[in-house]
Short mmCIF file of C-alpha atoms in Angstrom, two decimals:
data_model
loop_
_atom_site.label_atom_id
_atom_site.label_comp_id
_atom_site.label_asym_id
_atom_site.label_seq_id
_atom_site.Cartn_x
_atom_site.Cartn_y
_atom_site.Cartn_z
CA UNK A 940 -47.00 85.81 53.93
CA UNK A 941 -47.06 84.02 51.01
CA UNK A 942 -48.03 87.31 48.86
CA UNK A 943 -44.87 88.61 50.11
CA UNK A 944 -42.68 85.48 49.47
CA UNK A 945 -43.82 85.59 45.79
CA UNK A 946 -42.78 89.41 45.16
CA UNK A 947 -39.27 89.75 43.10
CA UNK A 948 -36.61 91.96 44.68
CA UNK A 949 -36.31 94.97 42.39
CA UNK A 950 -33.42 94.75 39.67
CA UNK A 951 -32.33 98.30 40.02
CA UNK A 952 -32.40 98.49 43.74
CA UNK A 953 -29.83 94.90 43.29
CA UNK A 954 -27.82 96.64 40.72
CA UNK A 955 -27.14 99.89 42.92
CA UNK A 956 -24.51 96.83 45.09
CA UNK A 957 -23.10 95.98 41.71
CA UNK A 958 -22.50 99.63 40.56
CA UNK A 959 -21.33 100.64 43.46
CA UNK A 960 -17.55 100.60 42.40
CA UNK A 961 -16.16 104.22 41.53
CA UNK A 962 -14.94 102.71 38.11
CA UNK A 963 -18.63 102.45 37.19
CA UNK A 964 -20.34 104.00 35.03
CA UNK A 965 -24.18 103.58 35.79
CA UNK A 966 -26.64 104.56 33.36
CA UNK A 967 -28.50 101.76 35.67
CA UNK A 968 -30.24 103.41 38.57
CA UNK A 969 -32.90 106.91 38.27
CA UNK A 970 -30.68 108.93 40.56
CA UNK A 971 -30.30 112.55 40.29
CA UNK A 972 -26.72 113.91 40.32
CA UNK A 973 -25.68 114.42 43.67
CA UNK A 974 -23.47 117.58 43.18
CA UNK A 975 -26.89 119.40 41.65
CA UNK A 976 -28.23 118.93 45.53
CA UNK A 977 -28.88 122.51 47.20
CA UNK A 978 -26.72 121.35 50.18
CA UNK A 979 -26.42 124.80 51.78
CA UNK A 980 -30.00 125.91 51.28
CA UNK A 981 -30.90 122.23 52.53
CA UNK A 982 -28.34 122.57 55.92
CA UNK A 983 -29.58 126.04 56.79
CA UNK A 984 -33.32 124.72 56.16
CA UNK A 985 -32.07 121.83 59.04
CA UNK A 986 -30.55 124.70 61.22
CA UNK A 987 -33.64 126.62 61.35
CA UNK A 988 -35.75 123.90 61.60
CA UNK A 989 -33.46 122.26 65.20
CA UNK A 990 -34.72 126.09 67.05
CA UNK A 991 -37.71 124.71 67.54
CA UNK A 992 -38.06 121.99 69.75
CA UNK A 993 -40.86 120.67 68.92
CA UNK A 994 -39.94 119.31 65.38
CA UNK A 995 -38.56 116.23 67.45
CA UNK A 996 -42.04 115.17 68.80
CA UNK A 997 -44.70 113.09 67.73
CA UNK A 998 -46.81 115.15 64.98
CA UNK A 999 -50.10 114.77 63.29
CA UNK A 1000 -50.52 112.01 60.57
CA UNK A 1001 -51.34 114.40 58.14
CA UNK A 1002 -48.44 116.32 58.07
CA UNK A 1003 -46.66 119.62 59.21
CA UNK A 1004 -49.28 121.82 58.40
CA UNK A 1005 -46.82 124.88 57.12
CA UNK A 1006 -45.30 122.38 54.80
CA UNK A 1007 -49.14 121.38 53.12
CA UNK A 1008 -49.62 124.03 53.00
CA UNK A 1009 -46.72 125.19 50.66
CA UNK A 1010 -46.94 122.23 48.59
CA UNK A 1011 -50.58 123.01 48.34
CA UNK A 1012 -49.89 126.52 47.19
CA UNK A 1013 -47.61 124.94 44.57
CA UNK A 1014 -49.45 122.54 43.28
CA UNK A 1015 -52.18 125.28 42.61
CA UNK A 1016 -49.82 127.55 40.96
CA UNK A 1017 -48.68 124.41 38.96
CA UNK A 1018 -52.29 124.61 37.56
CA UNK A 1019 -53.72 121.42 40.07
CA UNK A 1020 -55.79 123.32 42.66
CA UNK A 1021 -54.96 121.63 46.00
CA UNK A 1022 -56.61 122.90 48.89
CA UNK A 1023 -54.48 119.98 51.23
CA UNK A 1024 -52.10 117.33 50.71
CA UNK A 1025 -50.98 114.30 53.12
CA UNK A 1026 -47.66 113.89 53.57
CA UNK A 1027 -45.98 110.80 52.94
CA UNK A 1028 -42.18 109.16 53.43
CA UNK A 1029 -41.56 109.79 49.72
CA UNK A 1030 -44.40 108.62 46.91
CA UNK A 1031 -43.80 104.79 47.30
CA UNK A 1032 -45.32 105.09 50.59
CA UNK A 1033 -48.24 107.22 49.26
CA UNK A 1034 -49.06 104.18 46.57
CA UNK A 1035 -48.84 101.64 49.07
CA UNK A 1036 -51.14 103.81 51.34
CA UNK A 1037 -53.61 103.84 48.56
CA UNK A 1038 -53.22 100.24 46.92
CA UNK A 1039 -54.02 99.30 51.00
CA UNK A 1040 -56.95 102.17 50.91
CA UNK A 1041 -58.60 100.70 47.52
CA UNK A 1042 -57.73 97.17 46.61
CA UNK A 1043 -58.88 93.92 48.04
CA UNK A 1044 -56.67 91.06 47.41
CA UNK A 1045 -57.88 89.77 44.06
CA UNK A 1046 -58.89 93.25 42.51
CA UNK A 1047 -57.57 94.40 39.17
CA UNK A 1048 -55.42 96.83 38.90
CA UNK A 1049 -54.78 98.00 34.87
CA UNK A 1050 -51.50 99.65 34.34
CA UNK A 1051 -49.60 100.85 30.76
CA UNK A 1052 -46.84 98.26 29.51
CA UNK A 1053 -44.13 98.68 30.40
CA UNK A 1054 -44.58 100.62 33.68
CA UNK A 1055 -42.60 101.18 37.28
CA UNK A 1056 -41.29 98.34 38.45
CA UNK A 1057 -42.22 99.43 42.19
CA UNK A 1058 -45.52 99.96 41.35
CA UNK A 1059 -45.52 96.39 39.84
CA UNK A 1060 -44.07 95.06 43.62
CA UNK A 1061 -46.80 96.85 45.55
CA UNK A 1062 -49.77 96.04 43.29
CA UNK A 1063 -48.56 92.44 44.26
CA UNK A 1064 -47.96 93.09 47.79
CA UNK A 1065 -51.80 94.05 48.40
CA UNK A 1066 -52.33 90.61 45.97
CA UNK A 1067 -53.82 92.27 42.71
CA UNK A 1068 -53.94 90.81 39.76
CA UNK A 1069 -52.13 93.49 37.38
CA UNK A 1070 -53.56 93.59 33.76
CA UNK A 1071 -51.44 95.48 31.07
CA UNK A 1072 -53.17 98.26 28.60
CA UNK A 1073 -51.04 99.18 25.56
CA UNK A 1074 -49.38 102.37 24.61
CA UNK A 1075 -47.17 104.25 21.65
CA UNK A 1076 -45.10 107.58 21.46
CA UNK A 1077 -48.59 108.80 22.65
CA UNK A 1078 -48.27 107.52 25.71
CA UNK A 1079 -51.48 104.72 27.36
CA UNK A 1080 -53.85 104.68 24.52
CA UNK A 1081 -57.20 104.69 25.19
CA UNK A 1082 -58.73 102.43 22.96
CA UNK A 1083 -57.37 99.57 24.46
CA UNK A 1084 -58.01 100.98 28.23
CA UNK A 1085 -61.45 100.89 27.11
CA UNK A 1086 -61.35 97.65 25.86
CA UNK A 1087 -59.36 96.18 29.07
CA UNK A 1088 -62.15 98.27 31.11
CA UNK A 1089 -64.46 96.40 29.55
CA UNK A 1090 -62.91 92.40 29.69
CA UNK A 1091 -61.27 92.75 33.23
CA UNK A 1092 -63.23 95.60 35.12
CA UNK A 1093 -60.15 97.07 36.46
CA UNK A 1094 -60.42 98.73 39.88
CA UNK A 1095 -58.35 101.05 39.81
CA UNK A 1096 -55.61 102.38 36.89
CA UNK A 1097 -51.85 103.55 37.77
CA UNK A 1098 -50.03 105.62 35.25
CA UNK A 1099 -47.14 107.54 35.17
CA UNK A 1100 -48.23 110.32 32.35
CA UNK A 1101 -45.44 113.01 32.66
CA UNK A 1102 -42.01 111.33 31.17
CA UNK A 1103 -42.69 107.70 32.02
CA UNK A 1104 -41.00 105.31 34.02
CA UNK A 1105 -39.52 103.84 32.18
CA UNK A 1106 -39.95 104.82 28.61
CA UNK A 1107 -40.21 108.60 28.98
CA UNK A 1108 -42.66 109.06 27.58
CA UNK A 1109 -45.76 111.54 27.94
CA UNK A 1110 -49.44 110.93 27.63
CA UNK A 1111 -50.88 113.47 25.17
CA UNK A 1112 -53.59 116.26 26.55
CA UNK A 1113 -56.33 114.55 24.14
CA UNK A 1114 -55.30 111.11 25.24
CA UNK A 1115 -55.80 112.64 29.33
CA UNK A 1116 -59.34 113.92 28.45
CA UNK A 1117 -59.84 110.28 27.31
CA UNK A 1118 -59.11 108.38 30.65
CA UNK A 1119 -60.82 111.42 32.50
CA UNK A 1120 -64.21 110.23 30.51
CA UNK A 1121 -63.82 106.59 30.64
CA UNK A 1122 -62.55 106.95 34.46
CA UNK A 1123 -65.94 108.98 35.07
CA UNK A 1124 -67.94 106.40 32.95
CA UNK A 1125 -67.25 103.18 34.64
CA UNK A 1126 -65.95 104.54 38.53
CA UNK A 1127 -62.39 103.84 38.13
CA UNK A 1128 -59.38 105.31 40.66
CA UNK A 1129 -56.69 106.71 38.51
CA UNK A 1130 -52.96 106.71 40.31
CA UNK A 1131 -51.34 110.04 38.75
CA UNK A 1132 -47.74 109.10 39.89
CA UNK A 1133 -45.83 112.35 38.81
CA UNK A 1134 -42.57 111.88 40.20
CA UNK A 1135 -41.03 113.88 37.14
CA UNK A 1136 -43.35 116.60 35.64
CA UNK A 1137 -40.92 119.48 36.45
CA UNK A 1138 -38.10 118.27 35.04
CA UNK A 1139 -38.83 119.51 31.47
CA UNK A 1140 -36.22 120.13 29.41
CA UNK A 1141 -38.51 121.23 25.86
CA UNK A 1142 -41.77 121.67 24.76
CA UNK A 1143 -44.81 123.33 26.87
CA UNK A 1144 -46.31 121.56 30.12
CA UNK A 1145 -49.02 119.03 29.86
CA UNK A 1146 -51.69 119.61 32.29
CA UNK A 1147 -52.39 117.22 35.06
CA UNK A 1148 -54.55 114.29 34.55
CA UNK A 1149 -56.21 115.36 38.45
CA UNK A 1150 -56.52 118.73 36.91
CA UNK A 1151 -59.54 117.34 35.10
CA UNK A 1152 -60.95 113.96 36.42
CA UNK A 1153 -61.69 113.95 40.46
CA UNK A 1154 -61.33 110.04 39.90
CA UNK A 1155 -57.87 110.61 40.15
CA UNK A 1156 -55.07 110.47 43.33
CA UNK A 1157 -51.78 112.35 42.45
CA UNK A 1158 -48.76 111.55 43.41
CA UNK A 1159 -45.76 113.72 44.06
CA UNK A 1160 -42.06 113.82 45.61
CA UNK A 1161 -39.15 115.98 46.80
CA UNK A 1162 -36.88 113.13 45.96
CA UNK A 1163 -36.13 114.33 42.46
CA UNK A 1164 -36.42 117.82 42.39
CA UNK A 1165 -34.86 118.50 46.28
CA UNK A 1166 -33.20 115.13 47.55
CA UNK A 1167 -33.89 111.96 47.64
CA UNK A 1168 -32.66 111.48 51.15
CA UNK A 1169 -35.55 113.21 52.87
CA UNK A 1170 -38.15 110.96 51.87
CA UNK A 1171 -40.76 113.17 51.22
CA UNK A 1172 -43.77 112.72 49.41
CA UNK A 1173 -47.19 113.87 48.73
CA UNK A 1174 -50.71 112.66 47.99
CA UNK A 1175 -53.60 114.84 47.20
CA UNK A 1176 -57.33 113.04 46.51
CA UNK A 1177 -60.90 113.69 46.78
CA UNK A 1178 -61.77 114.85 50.51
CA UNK A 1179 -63.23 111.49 51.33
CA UNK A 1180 -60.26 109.07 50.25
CA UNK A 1181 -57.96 111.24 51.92
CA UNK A 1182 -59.74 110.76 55.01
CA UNK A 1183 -59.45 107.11 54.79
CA UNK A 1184 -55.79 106.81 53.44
CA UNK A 1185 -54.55 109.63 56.71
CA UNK A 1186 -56.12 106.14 58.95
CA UNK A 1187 -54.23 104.38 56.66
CA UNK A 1188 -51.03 106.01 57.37
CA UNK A 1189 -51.76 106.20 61.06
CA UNK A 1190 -51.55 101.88 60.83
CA UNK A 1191 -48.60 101.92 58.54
CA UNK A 1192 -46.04 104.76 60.27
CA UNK A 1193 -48.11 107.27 62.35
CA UNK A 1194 -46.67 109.83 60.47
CA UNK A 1195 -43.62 111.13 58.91
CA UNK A 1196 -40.44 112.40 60.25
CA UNK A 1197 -41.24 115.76 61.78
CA UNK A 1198 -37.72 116.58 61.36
CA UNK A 1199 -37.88 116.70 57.51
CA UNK A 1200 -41.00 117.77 57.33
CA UNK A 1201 -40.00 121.18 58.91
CA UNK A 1202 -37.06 121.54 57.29
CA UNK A 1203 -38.55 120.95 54.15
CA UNK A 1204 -41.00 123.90 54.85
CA UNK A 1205 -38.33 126.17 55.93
CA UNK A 1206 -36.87 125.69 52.57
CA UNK A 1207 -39.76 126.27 50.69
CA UNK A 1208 -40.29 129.14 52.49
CA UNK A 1209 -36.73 130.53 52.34
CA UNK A 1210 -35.92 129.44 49.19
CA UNK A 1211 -36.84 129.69 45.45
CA UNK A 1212 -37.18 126.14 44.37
CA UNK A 1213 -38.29 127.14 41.21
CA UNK A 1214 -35.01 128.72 40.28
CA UNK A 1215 -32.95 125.30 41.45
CA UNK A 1216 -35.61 123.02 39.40
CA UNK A 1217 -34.63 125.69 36.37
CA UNK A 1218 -30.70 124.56 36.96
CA UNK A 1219 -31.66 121.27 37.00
CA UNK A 1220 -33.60 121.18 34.08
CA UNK A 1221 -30.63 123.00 31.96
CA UNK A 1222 -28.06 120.24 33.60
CA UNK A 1223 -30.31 117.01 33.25
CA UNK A 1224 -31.16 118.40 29.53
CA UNK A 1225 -27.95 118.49 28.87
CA UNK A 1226 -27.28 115.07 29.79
CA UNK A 1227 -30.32 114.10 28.01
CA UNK A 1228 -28.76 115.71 24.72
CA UNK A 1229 -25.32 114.07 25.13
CA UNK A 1230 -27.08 110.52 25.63
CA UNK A 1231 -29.13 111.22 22.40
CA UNK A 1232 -26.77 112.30 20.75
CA UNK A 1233 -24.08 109.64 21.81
CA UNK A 1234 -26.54 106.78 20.52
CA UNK A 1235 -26.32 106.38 16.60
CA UNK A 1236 -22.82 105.99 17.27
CA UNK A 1237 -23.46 102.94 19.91
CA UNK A 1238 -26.08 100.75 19.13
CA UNK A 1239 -26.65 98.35 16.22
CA UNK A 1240 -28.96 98.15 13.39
CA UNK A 1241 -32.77 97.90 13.97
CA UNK A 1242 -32.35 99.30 17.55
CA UNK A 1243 -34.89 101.74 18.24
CA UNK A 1244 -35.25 104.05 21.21
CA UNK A 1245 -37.62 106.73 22.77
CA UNK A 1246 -36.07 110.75 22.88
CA UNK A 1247 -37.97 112.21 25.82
CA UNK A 1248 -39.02 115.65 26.57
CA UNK A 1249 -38.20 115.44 29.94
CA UNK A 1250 -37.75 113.28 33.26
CA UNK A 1251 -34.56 111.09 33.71
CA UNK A 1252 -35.11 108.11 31.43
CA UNK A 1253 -34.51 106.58 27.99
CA UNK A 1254 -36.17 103.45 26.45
CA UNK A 1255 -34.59 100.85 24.34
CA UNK A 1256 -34.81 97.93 22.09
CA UNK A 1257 -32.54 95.67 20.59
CA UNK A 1258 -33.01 94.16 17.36
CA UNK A 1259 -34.23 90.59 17.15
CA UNK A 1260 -34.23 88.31 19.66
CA UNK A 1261 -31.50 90.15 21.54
CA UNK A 1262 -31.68 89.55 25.94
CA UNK A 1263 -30.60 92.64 27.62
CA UNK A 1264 -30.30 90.28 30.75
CA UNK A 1265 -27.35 88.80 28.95
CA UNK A 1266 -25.54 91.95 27.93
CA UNK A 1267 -25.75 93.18 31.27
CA UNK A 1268 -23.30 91.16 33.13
CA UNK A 1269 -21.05 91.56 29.58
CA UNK A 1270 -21.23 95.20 30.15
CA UNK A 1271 -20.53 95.13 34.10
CA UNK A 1272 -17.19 93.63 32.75
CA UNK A 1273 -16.72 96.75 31.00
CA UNK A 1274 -17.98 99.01 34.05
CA UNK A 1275 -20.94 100.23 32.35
CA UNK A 1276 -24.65 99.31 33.60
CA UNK A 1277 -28.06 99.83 32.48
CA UNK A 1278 -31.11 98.08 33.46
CA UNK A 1279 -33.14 95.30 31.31
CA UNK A 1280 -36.18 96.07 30.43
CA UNK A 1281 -37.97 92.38 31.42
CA UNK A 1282 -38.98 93.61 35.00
CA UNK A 1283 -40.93 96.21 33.86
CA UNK A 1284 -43.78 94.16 32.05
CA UNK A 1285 -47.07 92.91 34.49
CA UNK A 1286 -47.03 90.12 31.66
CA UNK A 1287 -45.07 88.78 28.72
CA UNK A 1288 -41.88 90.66 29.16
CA UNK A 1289 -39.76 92.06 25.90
CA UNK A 1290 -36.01 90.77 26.95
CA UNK A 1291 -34.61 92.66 24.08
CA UNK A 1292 -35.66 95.91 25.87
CA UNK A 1293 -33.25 98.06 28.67
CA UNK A 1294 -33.87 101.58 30.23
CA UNK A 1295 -31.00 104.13 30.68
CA UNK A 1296 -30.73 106.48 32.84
CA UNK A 1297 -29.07 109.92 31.81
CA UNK A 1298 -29.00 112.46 35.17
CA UNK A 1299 -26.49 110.67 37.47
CA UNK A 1300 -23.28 111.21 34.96
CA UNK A 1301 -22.00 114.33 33.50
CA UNK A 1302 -21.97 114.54 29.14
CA UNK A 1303 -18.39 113.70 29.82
CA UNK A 1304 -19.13 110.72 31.54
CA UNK A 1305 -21.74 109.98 29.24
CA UNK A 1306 -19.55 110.15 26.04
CA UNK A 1307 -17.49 107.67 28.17
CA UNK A 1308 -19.98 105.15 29.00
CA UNK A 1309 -21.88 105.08 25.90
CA UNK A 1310 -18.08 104.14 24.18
CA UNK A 1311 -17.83 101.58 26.76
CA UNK A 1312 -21.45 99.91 25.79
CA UNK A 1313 -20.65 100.54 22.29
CA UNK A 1314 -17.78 98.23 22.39
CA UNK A 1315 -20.32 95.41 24.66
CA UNK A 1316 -23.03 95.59 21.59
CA UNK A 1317 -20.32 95.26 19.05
CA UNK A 1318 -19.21 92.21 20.26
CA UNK A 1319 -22.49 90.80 20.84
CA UNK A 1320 -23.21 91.81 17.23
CA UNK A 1321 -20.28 89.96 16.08
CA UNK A 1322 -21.30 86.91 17.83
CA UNK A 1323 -24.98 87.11 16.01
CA UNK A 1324 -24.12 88.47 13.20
CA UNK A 1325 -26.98 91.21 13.07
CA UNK A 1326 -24.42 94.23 12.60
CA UNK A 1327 -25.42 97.14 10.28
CA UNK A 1328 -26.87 100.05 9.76
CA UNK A 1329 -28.65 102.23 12.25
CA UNK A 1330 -32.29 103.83 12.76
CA UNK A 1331 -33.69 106.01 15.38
CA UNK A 1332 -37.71 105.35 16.36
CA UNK A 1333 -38.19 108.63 18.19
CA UNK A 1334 -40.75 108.03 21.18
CA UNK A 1335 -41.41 104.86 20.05
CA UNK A 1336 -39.72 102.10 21.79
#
């Protein structure tokens, strides 16, 4: 009880109230754009999945088998080979299952700075103490995992490699190889939470971290490249810890709406998902380019910010001794949103640091709501008098 008392509601889930109003603007929550959602493939997927009765029974923890196996057939051709998968009710269940399955209140858990807020709350939840390892444009860099491996014996290490949470950023194919080796070396769990790989808007595909290192559980949703709404998730570990964490989900939920589940394979199967993650990747990139390109033009002097290859997310900071905290509730006034950065730190947090999100709003709306932050910096410039020139950091917030 009291590990849950002491857990922080999370900041973007409270700001999805306050956005809420049409006249909004929300560069705030990681949404993806509702009118990119397959609703016709997704209703005739329900329709066929309602003719068999069955689908509104009790079902197997693990999952509808026709639907692991589909995600296990394209995970493979993804170039992870996955012989099985448990289903989950969307990825945050499949961390809790395994920060349940792996850490004893007290254990370490090592995670990049900043990192997922959510992943913060449930590393909490199970009553780790949360150590952070530093990063760059690189992504986690592994000198300093080694060197936190070596001071804190960390458990078990979550990381988001594929267009981080929140800075977007990715962790280089060297840098993977890395943690593979010092995972194998001293018997650490690595959390591959890859909510985003697919949406990649340039550049060539980094392969999987599980690819190479069987110390390593990956993580994987339908939430951002299908719909959020179904809650659908995946998890895919060695044979023996997936044994354990399918008890695990048995005490948490039994299992996982059979419903979804079946009409999530009946898409798959009737449906090329590969061609609607294309349109979404031209749409969201896009987006991506318009909130680039909108920045020089809205942010002062000094302020630096990361230019992802993919995902939904950029990374800023604000000169100085700016609190993001502060210009939030100046820029609700001018129905705009984004969220500070402070929540997303396991330790000293950066207050001069926000994330924006750029798939919810179309360029339009974009070009819009970066004017309408441009005009909330100004005036906080004014006020400080740090107004100036401009400077982009790419990947480097």
């Amino acid at each position: 009880m009291h590990r849950t008392l002491s857990v922080a509601s999370s900041p973007v889930r409270d700001l999805l109230a306050l956005t809420s109003r049409p006249e909004v603007i929300s560069f705030a929550g990681g949404l993806p754009a509702p009118e990119l959602f397959d609703l016709d493939g997704v209703r005739a997927a329900y329709d066929l999945a309602l003719r068999d009765r069955s689908v509104l029974q009790y079902a197997p923890t693990e999952g509808n088998p026709a639907l692991r196996a589909l995600v296990s057939d394209r995970l493979t051709g993804r170039g992870l080979p996955t012989s099985d998968v448990l289903i989950t009710t969307g990825s945050q269940q499949a961390l809790t299952l395994v920060a349940t399955a792996l850490l004893e209140p007290g254990a370490v858990v090592a995670v990049e700075e900043p990192t997922y807020l959510a992943a913060l709350q449930c590393f909490q939840m199970a009553g780790a103490r949360i150590v952070p390892v530093a990063g760059d444009a690189d992504g986690l860099d592994p000198s300093s995992l080694r060197s936190v491996v070596a001071s804190e014996k960390p458990s078990l290490l979550y990381l988001v490699p594929t267009f981080a949470n929140p800075t977007g950023r990715t962790l280089s194919a060297e840098r993977r190889v890395e943690i593979a080796e010092i995972a194998a070396e001293h018997d650490l769990w690595v959390v591959e939470d890859d909510p985003y790989g697919e949406l990649r808007y340039r550049g060539s595909a980094v392969a999987p971290l599980a690819s190479i290192s069987d110390r390593t559980v990956y993580l994987g949703s339908f939430s951002k490249i299908g719909a959020p709404g179904m809650r659908l998730g995946w998890l895919r570990a060695p044979a023996d810890l997936l044994r354990t964490l399918v008890i695990v989900k048995q005490a948490a939920d039994l299992h996982t709406s059979t419903v979804d589940q079946a009409a999530a394979a009946a898409y798959l199967e009737h449906n090329d998902l590969d061609a609607h993650v294309a349109r979404l990747c031209v749409e969201y990139g896009a987006r991506r380019d318009a909130m680039i390109s909108a920045l020089p033009g809205t942010v002062p002097v000094g302020t630096t910010w990361s230019d992802p290859d993919g995902g939904m997310f950029v990374w800023l900071r604000l000169p100085g001794e700016a609190d993001s905290a502060a210009l939030l509730k100046e820029a609700l006034r001018h129905d705009v949103a984004f969220v500070p950065g402070a929540p997303f730190f396991a330790t000293t947090p950066d207050h001069a640091t926000f994330r924006m999100s750029f798939t919810t709003n179309t360029p339009e709306e974009i070009a819009e709501g970066m004017a309408r932050l441009a005009k909330v910096l100004r005036l906080a410039c004014s006020a400080t008098r740090r107004c100036g020139g401009r400077r982009e950091l790419r990947d480097e917030p």
